Coordinates of C-alpha atoms (C1' of nucleotides) in Angstrom, one line a residue:
Chain A
M11 CA 79.3 125.4 73.9
V12 CA 80.5 122.8 71.4
T13 CA 83.1 121.4 73.7
A14 CA 80.8 120.7 76.6
G15 CA 78.2 119.2 74.2
V16 CA 80.8 116.8 72.7
L17 CA 82.0 115.8 76.2
N18 CA 78.5 115.1 77.3
I19 CA 77.5 112.9 74.4
V20 CA 80.6 110.7 74.4
K21 CA 80.2 109.8 78.1
M22 CA 80.9 106.1 78.6
L23 CA 78.4 103.6 79.9
E24 CA 79.1 101.8 83.2
C25 CA 79.3 98.0 83.2
W26 CA 77.8 95.9 86.0
L27 CA 77.8 92.2 86.6
V28 CA 74.4 91.5 88.2
G29 CA 73.4 88.3 90.1
I30 CA 70.1 87.0 88.9
E31 CA 69.2 84.9 92.0
N32 CA 71.4 86.8 94.4
T33 CA 70.3 90.3 93.3
C34 CA 72.4 92.1 95.9
S35 CA 75.5 90.8 94.1
R36 CA 76.3 93.7 91.8
I37 CA 79.9 94.1 90.8
K38 CA 81.1 97.1 88.8
L39 CA 83.5 96.3 86.0
P40 CA 85.7 99.1 85.0
H41 CA 86.2 99.5 81.2
A42 CA 89.0 97.4 79.7
V43 CA 90.4 96.3 83.1
P44 CA 90.5 92.5 83.7
V45 CA 88.8 91.6 87.0
L46 CA 89.1 88.1 88.6
I47 CA 85.9 86.9 90.2
G48 CA 84.8 83.7 91.9
R49 CA 84.1 82.2 95.4
G50 CA 84.3 85.0 97.9
P51 CA 82.5 87.8 99.7
E52 CA 81.9 89.8 96.6
T53 CA 79.7 87.1 95.0
Q54 CA 78.7 85.4 98.3
I55 CA 79.5 82.1 96.6
V56 CA 80.8 79.5 99.1
D57 CA 80.7 76.4 96.8
K58 CA 84.2 74.8 96.8
K59 CA 83.6 73.8 93.2
C60 CA 83.9 77.5 92.3
S61 CA 87.5 78.7 92.3
R62 CA 88.3 82.0 94.0
H63 CA 89.4 83.1 90.6
Q64 CA 86.8 81.3 88.6
V65 CA 86.6 83.8 85.7
Q66 CA 88.4 86.8 84.4
L67 CA 86.0 89.5 83.2
T68 CA 87.0 92.4 81.0
S69 CA 84.3 94.8 80.1
D70 CA 84.1 96.9 76.9
C71 CA 81.8 99.7 77.6
S72 CA 82.0 101.1 74.1
K73 CA 81.1 97.8 72.4
G74 CA 78.6 96.8 75.1
Y75 CA 79.8 93.4 76.2
I76 CA 82.3 91.7 78.5
K77 CA 84.8 89.1 77.7
V78 CA 84.6 86.1 80.1
K79 CA 87.6 83.9 80.4
Q80 CA 87.2 80.7 82.5
I81 CA 90.2 80.4 84.8
G82 CA 88.9 77.8 87.2
T83 CA 88.8 74.0 86.4
N84 CA 85.0 73.5 86.8
P85 CA 82.8 74.7 84.0
T86 CA 81.6 78.2 83.6
S87 CA 78.9 78.6 81.0
I88 CA 77.1 81.2 79.0
D89 CA 73.5 80.4 78.0
S90 CA 74.2 76.9 79.2
V91 CA 77.2 76.4 76.9
D92 CA 80.4 75.6 78.7
I93 CA 83.2 78.1 78.0
G94 CA 86.1 75.7 78.7
K95 CA 89.2 76.3 80.8
D96 CA 91.4 79.2 79.5
Q97 CA 88.8 79.9 76.8
E98 CA 87.2 83.3 76.4
V99 CA 83.7 84.1 75.3
K100 CA 81.7 87.4 75.0
L101 CA 78.8 88.0 77.3
K102 CA 76.2 90.5 76.1
P103 CA 73.2 91.9 77.9
G104 CA 70.3 89.4 77.9
H105 CA 72.6 86.4 78.0
V106 CA 73.2 84.4 81.2
L107 CA 76.5 83.6 82.7
H108 CA 76.6 80.6 85.2
M109 CA 79.6 80.9 87.3
V110 CA 80.2 77.2 87.8
N111 CA 78.3 73.9 87.1
K112 CA 75.2 75.8 85.8
L113 CA 74.8 77.5 89.2
Y114 CA 75.1 81.1 90.3
P115 CA 73.6 82.9 87.3
Y116 CA 74.7 86.4 86.4
T117 CA 74.0 88.8 83.6
V118 CA 75.6 92.0 82.4
E119 CA 74.1 95.5 82.4
F120 CA 75.4 98.7 80.8
V121 CA 74.0 101.8 82.3
K122 CA 74.6 105.5 81.9
G123 CA 77.8 106.6 83.6
Q124 CA 76.0 109.5 85.2
S125 CA 73.8 107.3 87.4
D126 CA 75.8 107.0 90.6
S127 CA 76.6 103.7 92.3
K128 CA 74.8 104.6 95.5
D129 CA 71.6 104.8 93.5
Q130 CA 72.3 101.4 92.0
L131 CA 72.9 99.8 95.3
K132 CA 69.9 101.4 96.9
K133 CA 67.7 100.0 94.1
C134 CA 69.3 96.7 94.6
T135 CA 68.7 96.4 98.3
S136 CA 65.1 97.6 98.1
K137 CA 64.2 95.0 95.4
R138 CA 62.7 91.7 96.1
P139 CA 64.7 88.9 94.4
H140 CA 62.0 88.0 91.8
E141 CA 61.7 91.5 90.6
N142 CA 65.2 91.4 89.2
S143 CA 65.0 87.9 87.6
L144 CA 64.9 87.3 83.9
N145 CA 61.2 87.1 83.3
K146 CA 59.7 88.2 80.0
S147 CA 57.7 91.2 81.2
P148 CA 58.6 94.3 79.3
E149 CA 58.4 96.2 82.6
T150 CA 61.2 94.4 84.4
K151 CA 63.9 96.4 86.1
F152 CA 66.4 94.5 83.9
S153 CA 65.1 95.8 80.7
K154 CA 64.7 99.3 82.0
L155 CA 68.2 99.5 83.4
Q156 CA 69.7 98.0 80.3
F157 CA 68.0 100.4 78.0
N158 CA 67.7 103.5 80.0
D159 CA 68.9 105.6 77.1
V160 CA 66.1 104.5 74.8
P161 CA 63.7 107.4 74.6
D162 CA 60.4 105.6 74.2
G163 CA 58.9 102.9 76.4
N164 CA 58.4 100.4 73.6
Q165 CA 60.9 97.9 75.1
R166 CA 61.0 94.1 74.7
T167 CA 63.4 91.6 76.2
N168 CA 63.7 89.5 73.1
N169 CA 67.4 89.0 72.6
S170 CA 67.6 90.1 69.0
T171 CA 65.6 93.2 69.8
A172 CA 67.8 93.8 72.8
E173 CA 70.9 93.7 70.7
Q174 CA 69.4 96.0 68.1
Q175 CA 68.5 98.5 70.9
Q176 CA 72.0 98.2 72.3
H177 CA 73.4 99.2 68.9
T178 CA 70.9 102.0 68.7
I179 CA 72.2 103.3 72.1
Q180 CA 75.7 103.1 70.9
S181 CA 75.0 105.0 67.7
E182 CA 72.8 107.5 69.5
N183 CA 75.2 108.3 72.3
K184 CA 78.0 108.8 69.9
G185 CA 80.0 105.9 71.2
H186 CA 80.1 104.6 67.6
W187 CA 83.5 104.3 66.1
S188 CA 82.8 107.0 63.5
Q189 CA 82.6 109.5 66.3
G190 CA 86.1 108.7 67.6
L191 CA 87.8 111.8 66.3
K192 CA 85.5 114.0 68.4
V193 CA 86.6 112.1 71.4
S194 CA 90.3 112.2 70.6
M195 CA 90.5 115.9 69.7
Q196 CA 89.1 116.7 73.2
D197 CA 91.8 114.6 74.9
P198 CA 94.7 116.8 76.1
K199 CA 97.0 113.8 75.9
M200 CA 96.3 113.5 72.1
Q201 CA 96.7 117.2 71.4
I202 CA 100.0 118.2 69.7
F203 CA 98.9 121.8 69.2
K204 CA 95.8 123.9 69.7
D205 CA 94.7 127.5 69.3
D206 CA 91.3 129.2 69.3
K207 CA 90.3 127.7 66.0
V208 CA 91.9 124.3 65.6
V209 CA 93.5 121.3 67.3
V210 CA 96.1 119.0 66.0
I211 CA 96.4 115.3 67.0
K212 CA 98.5 112.4 65.8
D213 CA 96.5 109.9 63.7
K214 CA 95.8 107.0 66.0
Y215 CA 96.7 104.5 63.2
P216 CA 99.3 106.5 61.3
K217 CA 99.7 105.4 57.7
A218 CA 103.2 106.9 57.4
R219 CA 106.2 108.0 59.5
Y220 CA 104.5 111.3 60.1
H221 CA 100.7 111.5 60.1
W222 CA 98.7 114.3 61.9
L223 CA 95.1 115.5 61.7
V224 CA 94.1 119.1 61.9
L225 CA 90.6 119.5 63.2
P226 CA 88.6 122.7 63.7
W227 CA 86.8 123.2 67.0
Q228 CA 83.8 124.3 65.0
S229 CA 81.6 121.3 64.2
I230 CA 81.7 120.6 60.5
S231 CA 80.7 117.1 59.6
S232 CA 82.5 116.7 56.3
L233 CA 83.7 118.3 53.0
K234 CA 80.0 118.4 51.9
A235 CA 79.3 121.0 54.5
L236 CA 82.0 123.4 53.4
R237 CA 81.1 126.8 52.0
S238 CA 82.8 130.1 51.2
E239 CA 82.3 131.2 54.8
H240 CA 84.8 128.5 55.9
L241 CA 87.6 129.7 53.6
E242 CA 89.4 131.5 56.3
L243 CA 89.3 128.5 58.6
L244 CA 90.5 126.2 55.8
H245 CA 93.5 128.5 55.1
H246 CA 94.2 128.5 58.8
M247 CA 94.1 124.7 59.0
H248 CA 96.5 124.5 56.1
A249 CA 98.9 127.0 57.7
V250 CA 98.8 125.1 61.0
G251 CA 99.5 121.8 59.2
E252 CA 102.6 123.4 57.5
N253 CA 103.7 124.7 60.9
I254 CA 103.5 121.2 62.4
I255 CA 105.6 119.8 59.5
R256 CA 108.2 122.5 60.1
D257 CA 108.3 122.1 63.8
H258 CA 108.3 118.3 63.9
S259 CA 110.1 117.0 60.9
S260 CA 112.3 119.7 59.5
L261 CA 115.4 117.5 60.0
S262 CA 113.9 114.5 58.2
R263 CA 113.4 116.4 54.9
A264 CA 110.3 114.2 54.4
K265 CA 107.9 115.1 51.7
F266 CA 104.3 115.8 52.8
R267 CA 100.8 116.2 51.4
L268 CA 98.0 118.0 53.1
G269 CA 94.5 117.0 52.1
Y270 CA 91.2 115.5 52.8
H271 CA 89.6 112.1 52.0
A272 CA 86.8 112.7 49.5
I273 CA 84.5 110.3 51.4
P274 CA 85.8 110.1 54.9
S275 CA 84.8 107.3 57.3
M276 CA 85.2 109.4 60.5
S277 CA 82.8 112.2 61.4
H278 CA 84.1 115.8 61.9
I279 CA 86.2 117.3 59.1
H280 CA 89.9 116.6 59.4
L281 CA 92.9 117.7 57.4
H282 CA 95.4 114.9 56.9
V283 CA 99.1 116.0 57.2
I284 CA 101.0 112.9 56.0
S285 CA 104.5 112.2 55.0
Q286 CA 104.8 110.4 51.6
D287 CA 106.9 107.5 52.7
F288 CA 103.8 105.4 53.7
D289 CA 106.2 103.5 55.9
S290 CA 103.9 102.2 58.6
P291 CA 102.6 98.9 60.0
C292 CA 99.1 100.5 60.2
L293 CA 99.0 100.7 56.4
K294 CA 97.6 97.3 55.8
N295 CA 95.3 97.2 52.8
K296 CA 94.3 98.5 49.4
K297 CA 91.8 100.9 50.8
H298 CA 94.4 102.5 53.0
W299 CA 96.8 102.9 50.1
N300 CA 94.4 104.2 47.6
S301 CA 92.8 106.6 50.0
F302 CA 96.1 108.5 50.1
T303 CA 97.5 108.0 46.7
T304 CA 94.6 108.3 44.3
E305 CA 92.2 111.2 43.6
Y306 CA 90.3 110.0 46.6
F307 CA 92.8 112.2 48.4
L308 CA 92.0 115.9 47.7
D309 CA 94.8 118.3 48.3
S310 CA 94.0 121.0 50.8
Q311 CA 94.8 123.7 48.2
E312 CA 92.5 122.1 45.6
V313 CA 89.7 122.1 48.1
I314 CA 90.3 125.7 48.9
D315 CA 90.4 126.6 45.2
M316 CA 87.2 124.7 44.5
I317 CA 85.3 126.5 47.2
K318 CA 86.6 129.8 45.9
L319 CA 85.4 128.9 42.4
K320 CA 82.2 127.0 43.0
G321 CA 81.3 127.8 46.6
K322 CA 81.4 124.2 47.6
V323 CA 83.3 120.9 47.2
E324 CA 82.1 118.6 44.4
V325 CA 83.1 115.0 44.7
K326 CA 83.3 113.2 41.3
D327 CA 81.1 110.2 40.6
G328 CA 83.0 107.0 41.0
T329 CA 85.3 108.3 43.7
S330 CA 84.5 105.5 46.0
E331 CA 85.6 103.0 43.3
L332 CA 89.1 104.5 43.4
L333 CA 89.6 102.6 46.7
K334 CA 89.7 99.4 44.6
S335 CA 92.2 100.6 42.1
P336 CA 95.3 98.5 41.3
L337 CA 98.2 99.3 43.7
K338 CA 100.6 101.8 42.1
C339 CA 103.7 103.2 43.6
N340 CA 103.2 106.8 44.5
V341 CA 106.8 107.6 43.5
C342 CA 107.5 105.7 40.3
K343 CA 104.0 104.7 39.4
V344 CA 104.9 101.0 38.9
Q345 CA 102.1 98.7 39.7
Q346 CA 102.4 96.1 42.5
A347 CA 100.5 93.0 42.9
T348 CA 100.0 92.9 46.7
I349 CA 100.4 95.1 49.7
P350 CA 103.4 93.2 51.0
Q351 CA 105.1 93.5 47.6
L352 CA 104.2 97.2 47.5
K353 CA 105.7 97.7 50.9
E354 CA 108.9 95.9 49.9
H355 CA 109.0 98.1 46.7
L356 CA 108.6 101.3 48.7
K357 CA 111.8 100.6 50.5
K358 CA 113.7 101.4 47.3
H359 CA 112.5 105.0 47.5
F360 CA 113.3 105.5 51.2
T361 CA 115.9 108.1 51.9
S362 CA 116.7 106.7 55.3
Chain B
dG11 C1' 87.9 103.6 61.2
dT12 C1' 89.8 98.5 63.0
dT13 C1' 89.6 93.4 63.7
dC14 C1' 88.6 89.0 62.4
dT15 C1' 88.4 85.2 59.4
dA16 C1' 86.7 82.4 55.4
dG17 C1' 88.2 81.2 51.3
dA18 C1' 90.7 82.7 47.1
dA19 C1' 95.1 82.7 45.3
dC20 C1' 99.4 80.9 45.1
Chain C
dG5 C1' 100.7 73.7 52.8
dT6 C1' 100.9 79.4 53.4
dT7 C1' 99.8 84.2 52.0
dC8 C1' 96.7 87.6 51.2
dT9 C1' 92.4 89.8 50.4
dA10 C1' 87.7 91.2 51.0
dG11 C1' 83.7 91.5 53.4
dA12 C1' 81.2 91.0 57.9
dA13 C1' 81.1 92.4 62.4
dC14 C1' 82.1 95.7 65.5

DNA sequence: GTTCTAGAAC
DNA sequence: GTTCTAGAAC
């Protein structure tokens, strides 16, 4: 099924801090949770120069790095460069973190979430120390663990190649930002409404007081993929959008538009249902503004009509250039010089 | 898509 | 000096 497939491909990587000399020191770092590490049983570091809270580590499993903040007084370093007390630096796979005074080296690994921790520990205890060190052999456990999603065996430990491969993993496992809607639409906490054909979520970065997205369960990448067979679905998406407006903002008497970005950034077709106040701190730049107020925004009804007429959606040449258009008020069409001035101007038109 | 930031614009 | 944008990085 589509649902199961989507859930499978968006599974997050697990993050591990791995001792290079002391290979049995493997510490799992949960995504986005700050963890304090230093002298203690976890690391087996007994050196008094190392604080019990020497560093604060925060992993980002979607971006593939951890943020290292030096809390202790004595120097923590990454690739032999001192971080500095209360300073924060990113640690990526292939780079070496020395906990204190260029001692106690660690590196970071991101592995598939599916591989269980027992397996990790078992491998760890059965390995001799040198097998887990940072040598340059392409067959080291380090490189294999780090890149266990790479389909072929053509792996090198060169740092730039390592980073490229890490990026490849991210794009291939759909952890890339452009796949974010597919994740959000599956999250029950995000769902405002759902039926057998569509789901509605709030836009994560709303560009107006009301801003929802209507997404079909059916996997349709973008407007380009739309054909006559989708007409019934498009009508349904539009009707659901209108119902959401009625149910959530009838008292506000806000004006709305329902439509699609001609050239969307995010994968998976989504109908924007957005109030026309554009009163939102998330509306920050020209691209945001023009994507909703120029012909870059295609009304849902126009899209439906075009498919009825031509069998598909044709995006005009030069549409992407519309994002750079001068800023014009959507109500009175007066041009504004900057985004802050535009926002100030819009207040004139607010009803409340 | 957002965040970050250099440097343009003021 | 500050504000703001645009492009790179993610």
